[in-house]
Coordinates of C-alpha atoms in Angstrom, one line a residue:
M1 CA 104.6 76.3 113.4
S2 CA 104.9 78.1 114.0
G3 CA 103.8 77.3 117.4
D4 CA 107.1 78.8 118.6
A5 CA 106.4 82.0 116.8
L6 CA 103.1 82.5 118.6
S7 CA 104.6 81.5 122.0
Q8 CA 107.2 84.3 121.8
D9 CA 107.3 86.4 124.9
P10 CA 105.1 89.5 124.5
A11 CA 107.8 91.7 125.9
E12 CA 110.2 90.4 123.3
L13 CA 107.6 91.2 120.6
R14 CA 107.2 94.7 121.9
R15 CA 111.0 95.1 121.9
R16 CA 111.1 94.2 118.2
I17 CA 108.5 96.7 117.2
D18 CA 110.0 100.0 116.0
S19 CA 107.2 102.5 116.1
T20 CA 109.5 105.3 115.0
K21 CA 109.9 104.0 111.5
A22 CA 107.2 103.2 109.0
H23 CA 106.8 99.6 108.0
P24 CA 105.3 98.5 104.6
A25 CA 102.8 96.0 106.2
R26 CA 101.5 98.7 108.5
V27 CA 101.3 101.4 105.8
Y28 CA 99.3 98.8 103.7
D29 CA 97.1 98.3 106.8
V30 CA 96.4 102.0 106.9
F31 CA 95.1 102.0 103.3
L32 CA 92.9 99.0 104.0
G33 CA 91.3 100.7 106.9
G34 CA 93.1 98.7 109.6
K35 CA 93.9 99.9 113.1
D36 CA 97.2 98.0 113.7
N37 CA 99.6 100.8 112.8
Y38 CA 101.4 103.8 114.3
P39 CA 101.4 107.5 113.6
V40 CA 104.6 107.1 111.5
D41 CA 102.8 104.6 109.3
R42 CA 99.8 106.9 109.0
A43 CA 102.1 109.8 108.1
A44 CA 103.7 107.7 105.4
A45 CA 100.3 106.7 104.0
A46 CA 99.1 110.3 104.1
A47 CA 102.2 111.5 102.3
A48 CA 101.7 108.8 99.6
L49 CA 98.0 109.8 99.3
A50 CA 99.0 113.5 99.0
A51 CA 101.4 112.6 96.2
N52 CA 98.8 110.5 94.4
P53 CA 95.3 111.2 95.7
R54 CA 93.8 108.1 94.0
G55 CA 96.7 105.9 94.9
Y56 CA 94.5 104.0 97.4
L57 CA 93.1 102.3 94.3
D58 CA 96.4 100.5 93.8
V59 CA 96.2 99.1 97.3
R60 CA 92.6 98.2 97.3
H61 CA 92.6 96.6 93.7
N62 CA 95.7 94.7 94.6
R63 CA 93.8 93.2 97.5
D64 CA 90.8 92.5 95.3
F65 CA 93.1 90.7 92.8
L66 CA 94.2 88.4 95.6
R67 CA 90.5 87.6 96.3
R68 CA 89.8 86.9 92.6
A69 CA 92.9 84.8 92.0
V70 CA 92.4 82.6 95.1
T71 CA 88.7 82.2 94.3
A72 CA 89.5 81.1 90.7
L73 CA 92.3 78.8 91.8
V74 CA 90.1 77.1 94.3
K75 CA 86.9 76.8 92.3
E76 CA 88.3 76.1 88.9
D77 CA 91.6 74.3 89.6
G78 CA 90.8 72.7 93.0
M79 CA 93.9 74.2 94.6
R80 CA 93.9 73.4 98.4
Q81 CA 97.3 74.6 99.7
F82 CA 98.6 78.2 99.9
L83 CA 101.8 79.7 101.0
D84 CA 101.3 83.5 101.4
V85 CA 104.6 85.3 101.8
G86 CA 104.5 88.9 103.1
T87 CA 100.9 88.5 104.2
G88 CA 100.7 91.7 106.2
L89 CA 98.2 92.3 108.9
P90 CA 94.9 90.5 109.2
T91 CA 92.1 92.2 107.2
A92 CA 88.8 91.2 105.7
E93 CA 88.9 88.1 103.5
N94 CA 92.3 86.6 104.2
V95 CA 93.4 83.7 101.9
H96 CA 92.3 81.0 104.3
Q97 CA 88.8 82.5 104.5
I98 CA 88.4 82.7 100.7
A99 CA 89.8 79.2 100.2
Q100 CA 88.1 77.3 103.0
R101 CA 84.7 78.7 102.0
T102 CA 84.9 76.4 98.9
I103 CA 87.3 73.8 100.2
P104 CA 86.9 73.5 103.9
D105 CA 90.1 71.4 104.4
A106 CA 92.3 73.9 102.6
R107 CA 95.7 74.6 104.2
V108 CA 97.3 78.0 104.3
V109 CA 100.6 79.1 105.7
Y110 CA 101.2 82.8 106.2
V111 CA 104.7 84.3 106.3
D112 CA 105.8 87.7 107.6
N113 CA 108.6 89.1 109.8
D114 CA 106.9 92.2 111.2
P115 CA 106.4 91.8 115.0
V116 CA 103.1 93.7 114.8
V117 CA 101.9 91.0 112.3
L118 CA 103.2 88.3 114.6
A119 CA 101.4 89.8 117.6
H120 CA 98.1 89.6 115.6
A121 CA 98.8 86.2 114.1
Q122 CA 96.3 84.5 116.3
A123 CA 93.6 86.4 114.3
L124 CA 94.9 84.8 111.1
L125 CA 94.9 81.4 112.6
T126 CA 91.1 81.2 113.0
S127 CA 90.7 78.4 110.6
G128 CA 87.7 76.3 109.8
P129 CA 87.5 73.0 111.8
E130 CA 88.5 70.9 108.8
G131 CA 91.3 73.1 107.4
R132 CA 94.6 74.3 108.9
T133 CA 96.1 77.7 109.0
D134 CA 99.6 78.4 110.3
Y135 CA 102.0 81.3 110.6
V136 CA 105.8 81.4 110.0
D137 CA 107.9 84.3 111.5
A138 CA 110.5 84.6 108.8
D139 CA 112.0 87.2 106.4
F140 CA 111.3 86.9 102.7
K141 CA 115.1 87.0 102.2
S142 CA 115.3 83.6 104.1
P143 CA 113.6 81.3 101.6
A144 CA 115.2 78.1 103.0
Q145 CA 113.7 78.9 106.5
I146 CA 110.3 79.7 104.9
L147 CA 110.2 76.4 103.1
E148 CA 111.4 74.4 106.1
Q149 CA 108.7 75.8 108.3
A150 CA 106.0 75.7 105.7
A151 CA 106.6 72.0 105.2
K152 CA 105.3 71.4 108.7
T153 CA 101.8 72.3 107.5
L154 CA 101.9 71.9 103.7
D155 CA 102.4 68.7 101.7
F156 CA 105.2 69.5 99.2
D157 CA 104.2 66.4 97.2
Q158 CA 101.0 68.1 96.2
P159 CA 100.4 71.4 94.3
I160 CA 100.8 74.6 96.3
V161 CA 99.9 78.2 95.4
L162 CA 102.7 80.6 96.3
C163 CA 101.3 84.2 96.8
L164 CA 103.8 87.0 96.4
V165 CA 101.4 89.9 96.4
A166 CA 102.8 93.5 96.6
I167 CA 106.1 92.3 98.2
L168 CA 108.7 92.2 95.5
H169 CA 108.9 95.9 94.9
F170 CA 110.5 96.1 98.4
V171 CA 113.4 93.9 97.2
E172 CA 116.3 94.7 95.0
D173 CA 116.9 92.7 91.8
E174 CA 120.0 90.8 93.0
E175 CA 117.9 89.3 95.8
A176 CA 114.4 89.3 94.4
Y177 CA 114.8 87.0 91.3
P178 CA 117.0 84.3 93.0
I179 CA 114.6 84.1 96.0
V180 CA 111.5 83.7 93.8
R181 CA 113.4 80.9 91.8
E182 CA 114.3 79.2 95.1
L183 CA 110.8 79.2 96.3
V184 CA 109.2 78.1 93.0
D185 CA 111.9 75.4 92.5
A186 CA 110.7 73.8 95.8
L187 CA 107.1 73.5 94.7
P188 CA 105.8 70.4 92.9
A189 CA 104.4 70.3 89.4
G190 CA 100.9 71.8 89.2
S191 CA 101.7 74.6 91.6
R192 CA 100.9 78.2 90.9
L193 CA 102.5 81.6 91.5
V194 CA 100.2 84.5 92.3
L195 CA 102.1 87.8 91.9
S196 CA 101.5 91.5 91.9
H197 CA 104.0 94.3 91.6
L198 CA 104.2 98.1 91.3
T199 CA 105.3 99.6 88.0
E200 CA 106.0 103.0 86.4
D201 CA 104.9 101.7 83.0
L202 CA 101.3 102.8 83.4
N203 CA 101.2 106.2 85.2
A204 CA 104.8 107.1 85.8
E205 CA 104.4 110.6 87.3
N206 CA 101.9 109.4 90.0
I207 CA 103.9 106.4 91.1
R208 CA 107.3 108.2 91.1
A209 CA 105.9 110.8 93.4
V210 CA 104.7 108.0 95.7
Q211 CA 108.1 106.3 95.4
R212 CA 109.8 109.4 96.6
T213 CA 107.7 109.5 99.8
Y214 CA 108.6 105.9 100.6
T215 CA 112.4 106.1 99.8
E216 CA 112.6 109.3 101.9
R217 CA 111.4 107.0 104.8
G218 CA 114.1 104.4 104.2
F219 CA 112.1 101.9 102.2
T220 CA 113.6 99.9 99.3
F221 CA 111.1 100.7 96.5
V222 CA 111.8 99.1 93.1
L223 CA 109.4 99.9 90.2
R224 CA 109.6 97.2 87.5
T225 CA 108.5 97.1 83.9
R226 CA 106.1 94.5 82.5
A227 CA 109.1 92.6 81.1
E228 CA 110.8 92.7 84.5
V229 CA 107.7 91.4 86.2
E230 CA 107.2 88.7 83.6
R231 CA 110.8 87.7 84.3
F232 CA 109.7 86.4 87.7
F233 CA 107.6 83.8 85.9
T234 CA 109.9 83.0 82.9
E235 CA 113.1 82.6 85.1
S236 CA 111.2 80.0 87.1
S237 CA 109.9 78.2 84.0
L238 CA 106.3 79.1 84.7
E239 CA 103.6 79.5 82.1
V240 CA 101.6 82.7 82.6
V241 CA 97.9 81.9 82.4
E242 CA 95.3 84.1 80.7
P243 CA 95.0 87.1 80.6
G244 CA 98.8 87.3 81.2
V245 CA 100.6 90.0 83.2
V246 CA 98.2 92.9 83.1
P247 CA 97.2 96.0 85.1
V248 CA 95.7 94.6 88.3
H249 CA 92.1 95.8 87.8
H250 CA 92.0 93.9 84.4
W251 CA 93.0 90.5 85.8
R252 CA 89.8 88.5 85.3
A253 CA 87.6 91.3 86.6
D254 CA 84.5 89.2 86.4
N255 CA 83.0 90.4 89.7
A256 CA 82.8 93.9 91.0
A257 CA 84.9 94.7 94.0
P258 CA 82.9 94.6 97.2
V259 CA 81.7 98.1 98.3
P260 CA 82.3 98.8 102.1
D261 CA 79.3 99.6 104.3
Q262 CA 78.9 103.3 104.3
P263 CA 78.7 105.3 107.5
E264 CA 76.5 108.3 108.1
E265 CA 77.5 111.4 106.1
S266 CA 78.1 113.4 109.3
Y267 CA 80.6 110.8 110.4
L268 CA 82.3 110.6 107.1
A269 CA 82.7 114.4 106.9
G270 CA 84.6 114.4 110.2
L271 CA 87.3 112.0 108.9
D272 CA 90.6 113.0 107.3
D273 CA 91.5 111.9 103.7
I274 CA 93.4 108.8 104.7
E275 CA 90.6 107.7 107.0
K276 CA 88.0 108.1 104.3
V277 CA 89.9 105.7 102.0
R278 CA 88.5 102.6 103.8
Y279 CA 84.9 103.6 102.7
A280 CA 85.7 104.4 99.1
D281 CA 84.0 102.5 96.3
I282 CA 86.8 101.3 94.1
N283 CA 84.7 100.3 91.2
D284 CA 85.1 103.7 89.6
V285 CA 88.7 102.9 88.7
T286 CA 90.2 103.9 85.4
D287 CA 93.4 102.9 83.7
A288 CA 94.9 106.3 84.8
D289 CA 94.6 105.3 88.4
I290 CA 96.5 102.0 88.4
N291 CA 100.3 101.3 88.8
V292 CA 100.2 97.6 89.6
Y293 CA 100.7 94.6 87.4
A294 CA 99.3 91.2 88.3
G295 CA 99.6 87.7 87.0
V296 CA 99.3 84.0 87.8
G297 CA 101.8 81.4 86.6
N298 CA 101.5 77.6 86.3
K299 CA 104.3 75.2 87.1
A300 CA 104.2 72.3 84.6

């Protein structure tokens, strides 16, 4: 790694950051209660929240799906290598923290192309002493570069978990499906694909309103049906494991989502709606709140 990514000149990183245009990773960071975002990102998040006041449940349950999937793959299947593409900004319970809690020598490679993420990559690289965590500065649309760089850390002769969590709805069909196939084709037998994706199947009116707020800001935003999400698995010859491709809050919801520590009421009252999201208990979710499919596939 990614060593060269982290050694980039800080001035060059600053030059790459466009704080005048919202970025998906930074908008996601807003919903997760992060601080590594700009007013334009907070405005995009606030507009999305205004369009769908319980839309933060999509983001938070998407993140909790990642926690549950990684936990299951480590504890039940003994998976010890992860390639997390489109990782976003560091937040509580990153993949390496979840995996290394059970398997201390687990290896994780994070991939993103946002310079703000890159500037904070050092926070992601705080691995346990026995494991290894690395960061690749690459675009999702450059799978060959991702694979070449990841191979410096991961052993491609052993199973790898590919995480594509809430990234594919930012990519058009003609690129999305071939890229996923190329990434999966490079993985050995026994590997897994962890995937989540926004859809209009479930609560179309809510998510279409959110879609408008993002496309107005120049984002590609593709809502796919269950069949179209399943196609990412079937076109790569993956067997979807139980319970299949399902609304994200139904994917093996064995454990309640963690509830954030609550501040004093007086403090909470002084926050705006988007700031209050980080303290919300997401266990009151209903089917009418969710617009995300999730699934895990197995490469035979």
